[in-house]
PDB file of N, CA and C in Angstrom:
ATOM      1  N   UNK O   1       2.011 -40.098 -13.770  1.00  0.00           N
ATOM      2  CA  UNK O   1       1.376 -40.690 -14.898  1.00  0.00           C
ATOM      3  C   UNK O   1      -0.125 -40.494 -14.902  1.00  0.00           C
ATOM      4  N   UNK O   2      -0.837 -41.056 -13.986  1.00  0.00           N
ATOM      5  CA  UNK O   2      -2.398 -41.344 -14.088  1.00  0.00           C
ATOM      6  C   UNK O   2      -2.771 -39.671 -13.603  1.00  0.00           C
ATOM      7  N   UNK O   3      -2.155 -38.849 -12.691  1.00  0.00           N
ATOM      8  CA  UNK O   3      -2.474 -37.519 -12.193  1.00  0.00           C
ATOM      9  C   UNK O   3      -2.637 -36.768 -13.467  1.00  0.00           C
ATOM     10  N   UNK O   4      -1.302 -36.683 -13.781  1.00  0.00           N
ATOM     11  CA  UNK O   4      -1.411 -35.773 -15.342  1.00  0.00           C
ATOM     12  C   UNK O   4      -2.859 -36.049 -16.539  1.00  0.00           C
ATOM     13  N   UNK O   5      -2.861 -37.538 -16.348  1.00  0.00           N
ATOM     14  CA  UNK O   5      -4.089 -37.348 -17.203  1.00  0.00           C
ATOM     15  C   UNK O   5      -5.355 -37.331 -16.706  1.00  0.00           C
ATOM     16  N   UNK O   6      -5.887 -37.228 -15.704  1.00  0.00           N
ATOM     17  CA  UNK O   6      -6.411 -36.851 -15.224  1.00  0.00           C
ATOM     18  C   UNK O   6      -6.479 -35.140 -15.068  1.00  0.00           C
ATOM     19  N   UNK O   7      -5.488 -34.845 -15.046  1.00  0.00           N
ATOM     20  CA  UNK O   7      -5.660 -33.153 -15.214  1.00  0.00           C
ATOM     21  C   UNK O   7      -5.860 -33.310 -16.693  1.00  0.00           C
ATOM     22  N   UNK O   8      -5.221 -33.386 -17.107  1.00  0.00           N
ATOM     23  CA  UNK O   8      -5.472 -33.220 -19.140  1.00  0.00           C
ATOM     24  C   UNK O   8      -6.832 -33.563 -19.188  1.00  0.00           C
ATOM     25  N   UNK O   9      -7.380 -34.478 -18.870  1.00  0.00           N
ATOM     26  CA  UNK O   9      -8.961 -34.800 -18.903  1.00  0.00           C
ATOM     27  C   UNK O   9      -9.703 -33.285 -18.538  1.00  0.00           C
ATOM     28  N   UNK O  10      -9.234 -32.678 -17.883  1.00  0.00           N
ATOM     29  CA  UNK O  10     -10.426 -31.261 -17.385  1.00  0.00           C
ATOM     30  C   UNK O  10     -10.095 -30.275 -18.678  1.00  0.00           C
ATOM     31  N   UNK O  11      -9.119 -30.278 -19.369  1.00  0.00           N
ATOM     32  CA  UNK O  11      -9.319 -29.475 -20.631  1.00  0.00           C
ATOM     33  C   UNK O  11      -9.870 -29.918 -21.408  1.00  0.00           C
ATOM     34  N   UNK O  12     -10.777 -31.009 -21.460  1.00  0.00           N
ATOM     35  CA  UNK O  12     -11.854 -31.629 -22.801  1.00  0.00           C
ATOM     36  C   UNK O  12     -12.829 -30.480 -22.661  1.00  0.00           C
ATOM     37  N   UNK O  13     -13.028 -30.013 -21.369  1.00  0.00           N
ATOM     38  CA  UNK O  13     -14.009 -28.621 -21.938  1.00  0.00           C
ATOM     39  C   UNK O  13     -13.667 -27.640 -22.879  1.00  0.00           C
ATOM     40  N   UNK O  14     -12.670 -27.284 -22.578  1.00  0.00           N
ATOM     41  CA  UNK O  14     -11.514 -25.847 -23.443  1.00  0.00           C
ATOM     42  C   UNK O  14     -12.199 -26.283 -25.035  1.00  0.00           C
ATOM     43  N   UNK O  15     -12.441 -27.928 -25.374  1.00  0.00           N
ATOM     44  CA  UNK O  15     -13.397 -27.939 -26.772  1.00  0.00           C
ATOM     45  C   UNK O  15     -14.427 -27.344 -27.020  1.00  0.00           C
ATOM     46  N   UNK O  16     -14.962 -27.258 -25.678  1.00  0.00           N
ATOM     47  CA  UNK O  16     -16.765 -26.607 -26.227  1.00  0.00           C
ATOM     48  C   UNK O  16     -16.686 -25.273 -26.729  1.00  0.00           C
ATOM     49  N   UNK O  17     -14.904 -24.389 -26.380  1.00  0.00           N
ATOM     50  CA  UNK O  17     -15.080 -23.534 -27.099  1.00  0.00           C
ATOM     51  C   UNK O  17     -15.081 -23.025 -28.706  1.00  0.00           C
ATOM     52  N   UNK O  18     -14.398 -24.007 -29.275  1.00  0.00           N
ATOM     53  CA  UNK O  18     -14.775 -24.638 -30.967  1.00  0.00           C
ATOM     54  C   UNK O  18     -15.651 -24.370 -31.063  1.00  0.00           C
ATOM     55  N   UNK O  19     -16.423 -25.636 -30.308  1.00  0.00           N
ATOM     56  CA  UNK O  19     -17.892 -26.013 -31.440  1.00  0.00           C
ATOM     57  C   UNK O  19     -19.355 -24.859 -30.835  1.00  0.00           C
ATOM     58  N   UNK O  20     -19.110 -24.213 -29.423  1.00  0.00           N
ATOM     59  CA  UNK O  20     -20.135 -23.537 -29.178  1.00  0.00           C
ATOM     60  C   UNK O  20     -19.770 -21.963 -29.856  1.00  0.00           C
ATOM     61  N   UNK O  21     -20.141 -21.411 -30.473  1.00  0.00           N
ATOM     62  CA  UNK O  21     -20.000 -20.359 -31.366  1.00  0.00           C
ATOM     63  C   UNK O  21     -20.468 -18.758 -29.875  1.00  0.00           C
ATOM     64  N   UNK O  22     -21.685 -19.211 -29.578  1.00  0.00           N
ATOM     65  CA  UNK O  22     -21.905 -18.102 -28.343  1.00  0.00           C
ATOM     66  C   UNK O  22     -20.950 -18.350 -27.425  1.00  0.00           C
ATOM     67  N   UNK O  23     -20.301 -19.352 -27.036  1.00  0.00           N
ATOM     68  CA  UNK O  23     -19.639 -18.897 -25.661  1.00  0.00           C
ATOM     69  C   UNK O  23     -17.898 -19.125 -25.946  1.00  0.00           C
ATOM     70  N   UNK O  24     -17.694 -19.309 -27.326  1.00  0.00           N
ATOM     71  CA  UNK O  24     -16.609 -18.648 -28.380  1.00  0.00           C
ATOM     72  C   UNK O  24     -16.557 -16.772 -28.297  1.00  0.00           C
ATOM     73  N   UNK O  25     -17.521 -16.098 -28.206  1.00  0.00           N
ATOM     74  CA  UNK O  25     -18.133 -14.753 -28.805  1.00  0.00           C
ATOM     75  C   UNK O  25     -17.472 -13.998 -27.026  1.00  0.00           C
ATOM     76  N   UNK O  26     -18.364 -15.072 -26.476  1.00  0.00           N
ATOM     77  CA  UNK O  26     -18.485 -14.541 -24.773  1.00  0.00           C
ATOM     78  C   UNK O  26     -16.813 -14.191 -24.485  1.00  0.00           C
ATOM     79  N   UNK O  27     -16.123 -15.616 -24.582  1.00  0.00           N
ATOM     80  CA  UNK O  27     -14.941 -15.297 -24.007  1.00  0.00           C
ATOM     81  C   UNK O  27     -13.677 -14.668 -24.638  1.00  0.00           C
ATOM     82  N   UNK O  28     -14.370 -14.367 -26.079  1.00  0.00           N
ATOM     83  CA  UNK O  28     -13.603 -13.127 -26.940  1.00  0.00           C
ATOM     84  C   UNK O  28     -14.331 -12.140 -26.240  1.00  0.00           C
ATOM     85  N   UNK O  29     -15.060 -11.501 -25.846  1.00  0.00           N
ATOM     86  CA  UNK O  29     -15.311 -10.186 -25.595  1.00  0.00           C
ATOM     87  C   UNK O  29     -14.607 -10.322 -23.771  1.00  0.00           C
ATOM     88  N   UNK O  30     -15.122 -11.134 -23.177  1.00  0.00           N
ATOM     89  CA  UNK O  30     -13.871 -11.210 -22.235  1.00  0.00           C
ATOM     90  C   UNK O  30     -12.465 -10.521 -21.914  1.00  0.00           C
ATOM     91  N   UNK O  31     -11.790 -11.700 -23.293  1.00  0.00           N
ATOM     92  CA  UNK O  31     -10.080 -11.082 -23.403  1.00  0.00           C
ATOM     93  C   UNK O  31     -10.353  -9.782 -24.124  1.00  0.00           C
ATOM     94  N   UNK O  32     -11.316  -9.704 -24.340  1.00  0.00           N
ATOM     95  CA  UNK O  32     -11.139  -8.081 -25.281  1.00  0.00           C
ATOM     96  C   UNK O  32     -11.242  -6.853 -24.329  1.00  0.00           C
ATOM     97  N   UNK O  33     -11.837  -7.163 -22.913  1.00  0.00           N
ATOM     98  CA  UNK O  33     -12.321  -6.487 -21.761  1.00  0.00           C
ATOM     99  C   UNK O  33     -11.182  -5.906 -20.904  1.00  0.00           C
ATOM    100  N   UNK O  34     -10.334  -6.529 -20.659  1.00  0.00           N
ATOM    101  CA  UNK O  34      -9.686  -7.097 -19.783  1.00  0.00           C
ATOM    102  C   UNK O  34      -8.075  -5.888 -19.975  1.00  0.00           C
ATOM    103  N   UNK O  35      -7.988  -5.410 -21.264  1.00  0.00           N
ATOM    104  CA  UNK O  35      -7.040  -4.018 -21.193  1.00  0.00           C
ATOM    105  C   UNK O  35      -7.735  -2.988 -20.768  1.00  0.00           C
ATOM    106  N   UNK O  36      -9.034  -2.357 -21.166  1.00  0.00           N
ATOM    107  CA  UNK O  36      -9.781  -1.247 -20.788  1.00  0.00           C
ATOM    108  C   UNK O  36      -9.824  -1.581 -19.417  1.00  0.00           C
ATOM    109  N   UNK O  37      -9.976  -3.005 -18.908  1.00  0.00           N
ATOM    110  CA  UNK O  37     -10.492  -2.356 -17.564  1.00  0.00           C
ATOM    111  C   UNK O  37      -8.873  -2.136 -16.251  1.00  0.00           C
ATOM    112  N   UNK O  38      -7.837  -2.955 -16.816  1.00  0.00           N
ATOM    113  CA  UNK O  38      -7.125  -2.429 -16.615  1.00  0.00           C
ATOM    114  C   UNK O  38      -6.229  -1.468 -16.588  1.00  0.00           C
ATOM    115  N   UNK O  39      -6.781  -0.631 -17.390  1.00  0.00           N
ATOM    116  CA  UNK O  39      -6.729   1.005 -17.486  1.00  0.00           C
ATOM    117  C   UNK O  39      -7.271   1.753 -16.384  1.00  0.00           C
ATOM    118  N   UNK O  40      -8.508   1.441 -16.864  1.00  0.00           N
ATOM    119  CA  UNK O  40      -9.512   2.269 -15.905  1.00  0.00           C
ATOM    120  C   UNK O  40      -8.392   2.118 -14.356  1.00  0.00           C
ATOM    121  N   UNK O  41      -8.295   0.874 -14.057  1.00  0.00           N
ATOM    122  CA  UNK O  41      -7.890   0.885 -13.113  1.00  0.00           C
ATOM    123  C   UNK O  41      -6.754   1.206 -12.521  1.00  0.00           C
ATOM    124  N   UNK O  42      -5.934   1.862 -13.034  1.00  0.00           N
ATOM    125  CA  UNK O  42      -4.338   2.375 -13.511  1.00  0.00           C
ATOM    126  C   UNK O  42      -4.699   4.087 -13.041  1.00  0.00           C
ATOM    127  N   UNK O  43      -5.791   4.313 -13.876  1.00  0.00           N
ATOM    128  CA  UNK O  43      -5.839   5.561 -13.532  1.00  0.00           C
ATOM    129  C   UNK O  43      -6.571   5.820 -12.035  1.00  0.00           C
ATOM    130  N   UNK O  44      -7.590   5.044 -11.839  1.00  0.00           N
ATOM    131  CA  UNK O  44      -7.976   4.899 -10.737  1.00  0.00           C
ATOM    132  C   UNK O  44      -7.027   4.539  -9.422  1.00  0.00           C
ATOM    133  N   UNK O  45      -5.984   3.998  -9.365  1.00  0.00           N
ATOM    134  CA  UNK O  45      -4.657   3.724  -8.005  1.00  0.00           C
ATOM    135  C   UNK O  45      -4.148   5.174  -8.455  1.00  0.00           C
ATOM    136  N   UNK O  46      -3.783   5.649  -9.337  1.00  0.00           N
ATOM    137  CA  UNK O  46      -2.968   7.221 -10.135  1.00  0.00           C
ATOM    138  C   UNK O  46      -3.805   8.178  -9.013  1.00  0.00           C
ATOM    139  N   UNK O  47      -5.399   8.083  -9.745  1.00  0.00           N
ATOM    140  CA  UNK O  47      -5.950   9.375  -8.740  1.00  0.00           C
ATOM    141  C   UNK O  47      -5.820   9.095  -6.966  1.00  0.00           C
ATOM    142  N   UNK O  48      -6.030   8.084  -6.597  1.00  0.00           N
ATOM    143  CA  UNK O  48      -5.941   8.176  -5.572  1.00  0.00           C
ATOM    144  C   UNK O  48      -4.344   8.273  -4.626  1.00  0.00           C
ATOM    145  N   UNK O  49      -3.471   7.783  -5.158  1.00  0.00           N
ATOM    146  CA  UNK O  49      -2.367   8.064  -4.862  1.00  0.00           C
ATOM    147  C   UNK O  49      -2.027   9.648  -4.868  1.00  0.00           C
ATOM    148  N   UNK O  50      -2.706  10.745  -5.896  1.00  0.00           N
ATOM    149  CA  UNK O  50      -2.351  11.641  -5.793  1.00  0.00           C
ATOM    150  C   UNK O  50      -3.223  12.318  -4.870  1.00  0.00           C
ATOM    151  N   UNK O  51      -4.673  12.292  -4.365  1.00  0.00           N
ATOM    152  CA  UNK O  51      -5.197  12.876  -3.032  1.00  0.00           C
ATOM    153  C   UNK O  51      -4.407  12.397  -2.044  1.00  0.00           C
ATOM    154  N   UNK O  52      -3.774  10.628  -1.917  1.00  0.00           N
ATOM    155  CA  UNK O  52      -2.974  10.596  -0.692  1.00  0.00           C
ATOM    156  C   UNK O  52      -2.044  11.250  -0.704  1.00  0.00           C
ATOM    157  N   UNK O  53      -1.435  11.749  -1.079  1.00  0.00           N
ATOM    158  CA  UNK O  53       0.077  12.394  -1.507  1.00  0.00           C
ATOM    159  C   UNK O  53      -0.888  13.974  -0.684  1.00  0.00           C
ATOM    160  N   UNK O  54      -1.690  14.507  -1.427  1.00  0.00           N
ATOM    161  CA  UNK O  54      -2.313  15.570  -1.046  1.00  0.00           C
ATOM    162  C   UNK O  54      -2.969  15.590   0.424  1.00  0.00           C
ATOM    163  N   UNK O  55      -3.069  14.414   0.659  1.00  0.00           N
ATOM    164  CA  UNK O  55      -3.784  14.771   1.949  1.00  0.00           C
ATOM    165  C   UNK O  55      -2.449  14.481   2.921  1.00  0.00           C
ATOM    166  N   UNK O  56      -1.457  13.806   2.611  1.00  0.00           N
ATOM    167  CA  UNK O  56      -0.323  13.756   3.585  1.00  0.00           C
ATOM    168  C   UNK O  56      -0.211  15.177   3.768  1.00  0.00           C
ATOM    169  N   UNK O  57       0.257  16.160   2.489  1.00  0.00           N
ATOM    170  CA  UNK O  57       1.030  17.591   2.664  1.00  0.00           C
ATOM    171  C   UNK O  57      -0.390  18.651   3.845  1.00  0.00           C
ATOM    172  N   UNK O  58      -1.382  17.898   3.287  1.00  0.00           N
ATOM    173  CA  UNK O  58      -2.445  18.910   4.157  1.00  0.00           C
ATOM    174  C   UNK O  58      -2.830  18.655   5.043  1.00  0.00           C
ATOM    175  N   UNK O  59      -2.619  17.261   5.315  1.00  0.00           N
ATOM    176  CA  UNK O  59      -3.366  16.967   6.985  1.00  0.00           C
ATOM    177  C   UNK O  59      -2.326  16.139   7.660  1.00  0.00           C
ATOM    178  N   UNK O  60      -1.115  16.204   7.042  1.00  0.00           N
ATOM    179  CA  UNK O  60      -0.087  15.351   8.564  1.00  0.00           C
ATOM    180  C   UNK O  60      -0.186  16.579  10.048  1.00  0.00           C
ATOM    181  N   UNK O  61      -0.250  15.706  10.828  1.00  0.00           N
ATOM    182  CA  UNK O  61       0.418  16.453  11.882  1.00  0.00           C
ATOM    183  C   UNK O  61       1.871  16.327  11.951  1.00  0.00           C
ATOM    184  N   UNK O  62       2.726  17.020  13.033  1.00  0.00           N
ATOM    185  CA  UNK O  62       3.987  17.372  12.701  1.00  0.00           C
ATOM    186  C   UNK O  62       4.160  16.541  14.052  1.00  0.00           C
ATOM    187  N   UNK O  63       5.605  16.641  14.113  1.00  0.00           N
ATOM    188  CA  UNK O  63       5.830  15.259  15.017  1.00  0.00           C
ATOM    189  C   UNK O  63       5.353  15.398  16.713  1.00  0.00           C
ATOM    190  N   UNK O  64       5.546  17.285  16.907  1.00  0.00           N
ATOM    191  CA  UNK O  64       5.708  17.714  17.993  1.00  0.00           C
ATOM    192  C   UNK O  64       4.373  17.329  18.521  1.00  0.00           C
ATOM    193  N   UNK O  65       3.636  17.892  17.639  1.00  0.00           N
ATOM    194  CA  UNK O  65       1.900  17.712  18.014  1.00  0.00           C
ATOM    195  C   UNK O  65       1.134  16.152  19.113  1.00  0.00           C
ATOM    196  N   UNK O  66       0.320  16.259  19.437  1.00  0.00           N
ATOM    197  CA  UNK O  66       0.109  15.092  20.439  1.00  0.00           C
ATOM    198  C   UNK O  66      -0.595  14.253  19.737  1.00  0.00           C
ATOM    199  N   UNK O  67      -0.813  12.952  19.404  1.00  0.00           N
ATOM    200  CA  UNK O  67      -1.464  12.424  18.466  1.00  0.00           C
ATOM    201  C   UNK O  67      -2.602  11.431  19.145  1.00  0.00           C
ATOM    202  N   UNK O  68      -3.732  12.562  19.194  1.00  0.00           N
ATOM    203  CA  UNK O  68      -4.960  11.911  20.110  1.00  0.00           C
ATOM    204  C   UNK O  68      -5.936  11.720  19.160  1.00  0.00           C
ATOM    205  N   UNK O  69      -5.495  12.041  18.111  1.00  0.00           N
ATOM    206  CA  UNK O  69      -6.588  11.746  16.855  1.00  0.00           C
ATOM    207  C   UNK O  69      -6.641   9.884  16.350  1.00  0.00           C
ATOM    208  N   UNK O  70      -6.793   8.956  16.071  1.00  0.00           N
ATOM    209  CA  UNK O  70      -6.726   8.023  15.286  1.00  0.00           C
ATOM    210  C   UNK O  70      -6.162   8.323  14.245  1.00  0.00           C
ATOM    211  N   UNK O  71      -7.041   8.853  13.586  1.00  0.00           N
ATOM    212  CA  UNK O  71      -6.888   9.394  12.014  1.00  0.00           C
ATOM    213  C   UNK O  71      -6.118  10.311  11.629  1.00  0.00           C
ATOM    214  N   UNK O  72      -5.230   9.369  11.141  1.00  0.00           N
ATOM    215  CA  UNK O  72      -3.509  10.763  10.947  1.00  0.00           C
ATOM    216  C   UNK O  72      -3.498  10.728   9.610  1.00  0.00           C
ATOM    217  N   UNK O  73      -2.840  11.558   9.148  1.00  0.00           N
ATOM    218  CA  UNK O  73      -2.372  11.386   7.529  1.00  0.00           C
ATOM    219  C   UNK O  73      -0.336  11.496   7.467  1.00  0.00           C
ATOM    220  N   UNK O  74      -0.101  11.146   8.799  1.00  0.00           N
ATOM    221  CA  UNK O  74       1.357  11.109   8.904  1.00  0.00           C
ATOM    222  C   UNK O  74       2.329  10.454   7.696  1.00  0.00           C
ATOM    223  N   UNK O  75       1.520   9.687   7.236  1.00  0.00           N
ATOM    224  CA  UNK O  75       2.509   8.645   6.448  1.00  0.00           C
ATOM    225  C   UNK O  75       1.595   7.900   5.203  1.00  0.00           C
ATOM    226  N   UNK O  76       2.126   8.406   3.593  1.00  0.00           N
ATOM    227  CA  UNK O  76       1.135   7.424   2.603  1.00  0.00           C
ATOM    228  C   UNK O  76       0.710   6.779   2.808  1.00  0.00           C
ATOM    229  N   UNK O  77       1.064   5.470   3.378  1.00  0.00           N
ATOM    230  CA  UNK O  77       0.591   4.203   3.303  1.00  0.00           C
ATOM    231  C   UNK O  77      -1.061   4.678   3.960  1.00  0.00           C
ATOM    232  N   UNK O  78      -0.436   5.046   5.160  1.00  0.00           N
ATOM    233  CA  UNK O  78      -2.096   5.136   5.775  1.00  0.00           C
ATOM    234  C   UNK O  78      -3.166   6.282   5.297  1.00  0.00           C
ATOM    235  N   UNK O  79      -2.231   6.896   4.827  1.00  0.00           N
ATOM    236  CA  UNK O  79      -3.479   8.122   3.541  1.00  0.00           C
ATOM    237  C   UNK O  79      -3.784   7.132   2.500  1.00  0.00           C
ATOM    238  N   UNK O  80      -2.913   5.983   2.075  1.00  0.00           N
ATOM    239  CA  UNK O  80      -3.757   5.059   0.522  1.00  0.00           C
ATOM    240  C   UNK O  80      -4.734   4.442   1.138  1.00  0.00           C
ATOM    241  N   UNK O  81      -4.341   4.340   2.363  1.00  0.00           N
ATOM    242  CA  UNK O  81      -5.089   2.984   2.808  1.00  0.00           C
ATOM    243  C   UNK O  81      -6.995   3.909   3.375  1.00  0.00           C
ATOM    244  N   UNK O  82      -6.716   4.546   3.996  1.00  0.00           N
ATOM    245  CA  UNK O  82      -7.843   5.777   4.198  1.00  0.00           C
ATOM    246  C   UNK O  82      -8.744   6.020   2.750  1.00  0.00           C
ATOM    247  N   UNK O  83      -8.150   6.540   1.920  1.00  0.00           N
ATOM    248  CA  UNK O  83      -8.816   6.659   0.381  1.00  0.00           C
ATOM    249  C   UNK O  83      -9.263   5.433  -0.081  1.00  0.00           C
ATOM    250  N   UNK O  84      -8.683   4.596   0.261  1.00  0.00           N
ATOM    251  CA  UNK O  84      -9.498   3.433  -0.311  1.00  0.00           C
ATOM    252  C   UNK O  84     -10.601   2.994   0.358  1.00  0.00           C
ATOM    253  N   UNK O  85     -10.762   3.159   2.050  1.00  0.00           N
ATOM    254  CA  UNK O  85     -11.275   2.551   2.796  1.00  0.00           C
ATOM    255  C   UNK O  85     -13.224   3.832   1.911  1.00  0.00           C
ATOM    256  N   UNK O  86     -12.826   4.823   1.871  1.00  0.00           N
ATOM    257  CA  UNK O  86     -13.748   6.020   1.666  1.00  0.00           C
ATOM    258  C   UNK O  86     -13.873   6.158   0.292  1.00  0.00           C
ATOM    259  N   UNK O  87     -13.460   5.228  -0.377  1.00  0.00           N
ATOM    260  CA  UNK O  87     -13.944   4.860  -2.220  1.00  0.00           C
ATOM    261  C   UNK O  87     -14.568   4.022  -1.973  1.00  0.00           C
ATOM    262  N   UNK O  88     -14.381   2.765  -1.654  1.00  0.00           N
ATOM    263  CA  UNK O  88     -15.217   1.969  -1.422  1.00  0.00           C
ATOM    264  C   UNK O  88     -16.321   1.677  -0.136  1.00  0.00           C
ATOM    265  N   UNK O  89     -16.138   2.660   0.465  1.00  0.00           N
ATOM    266  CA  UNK O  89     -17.424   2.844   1.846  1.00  0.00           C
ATOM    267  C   UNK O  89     -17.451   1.565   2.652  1.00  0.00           C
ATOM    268  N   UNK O  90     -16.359   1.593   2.589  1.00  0.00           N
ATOM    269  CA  UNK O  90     -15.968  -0.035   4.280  1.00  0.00           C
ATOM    270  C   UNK O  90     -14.883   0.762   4.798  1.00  0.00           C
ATOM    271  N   UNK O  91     -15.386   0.557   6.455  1.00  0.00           N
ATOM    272  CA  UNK O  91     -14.751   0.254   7.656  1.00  0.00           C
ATOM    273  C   UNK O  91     -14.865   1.783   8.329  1.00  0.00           C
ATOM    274  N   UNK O  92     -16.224   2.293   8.055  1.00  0.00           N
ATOM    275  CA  UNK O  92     -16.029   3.751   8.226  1.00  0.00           C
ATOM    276  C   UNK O  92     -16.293   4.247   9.558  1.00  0.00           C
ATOM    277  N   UNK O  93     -16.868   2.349  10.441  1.00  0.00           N
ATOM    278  CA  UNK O  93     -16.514   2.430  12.170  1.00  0.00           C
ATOM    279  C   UNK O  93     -15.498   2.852  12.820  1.00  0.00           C
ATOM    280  N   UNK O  94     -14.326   1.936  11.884  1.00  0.00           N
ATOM    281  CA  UNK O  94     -13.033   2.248  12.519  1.00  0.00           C
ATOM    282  C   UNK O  94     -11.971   2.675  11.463  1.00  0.00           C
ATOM    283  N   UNK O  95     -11.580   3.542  11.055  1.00  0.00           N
ATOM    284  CA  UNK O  95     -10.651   4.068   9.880  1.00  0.00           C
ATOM    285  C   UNK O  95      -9.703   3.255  10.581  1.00  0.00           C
ATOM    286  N   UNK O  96      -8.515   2.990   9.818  1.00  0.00           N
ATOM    287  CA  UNK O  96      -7.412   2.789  10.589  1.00  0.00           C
ATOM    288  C   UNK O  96      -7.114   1.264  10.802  1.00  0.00           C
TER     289      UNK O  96
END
């Protein structure tokens, strides 16, 4: 009983978007944001999935090989995970 309205009480703000006309504007351009950038970002996991894919076929080692390297490209996961680490320029102490 008293919880619920108490939560219902925190949407008396959700009014100011009525009566304030600028921050009405703001959070329409917001939801208006919010497909493009999930695009962008669609294509962005797309490209990189396809260098991991590419760097598996070009830089796995094969099973026989001795694996004294860290940095394998044996298996996607750790080629997505590599491309991401080197898009965004973290963890370039320790790949892996």
């Amino acid at each position: 009983g008293l919880k619920v309205i108490r939560i219902l009480r925190a949407f008396r703000v959700l009014r100011l978007v009525n009566k304030l006309e600028a921050l009405r504007l703001l959070l329409s351009a917001l939801a208006a944001s919010i497909v493009p950038i999930l695009n962008a970002f669609f294509v962005l996991l797309l490209a990189t999935a396809i260098f991991a894919i590419l760097a598996v076929g070009l830089f796995a080692k094969s099973p026989s090989e001795d694996y004294e390297d860290p940095v394998e490209f044996a298996r996607f996961s750790m080629a997505f995970f590599i491309m991401f680490q080197t898009m965004s320029g973290d963890g370039w102490g320790g790949i892996a």
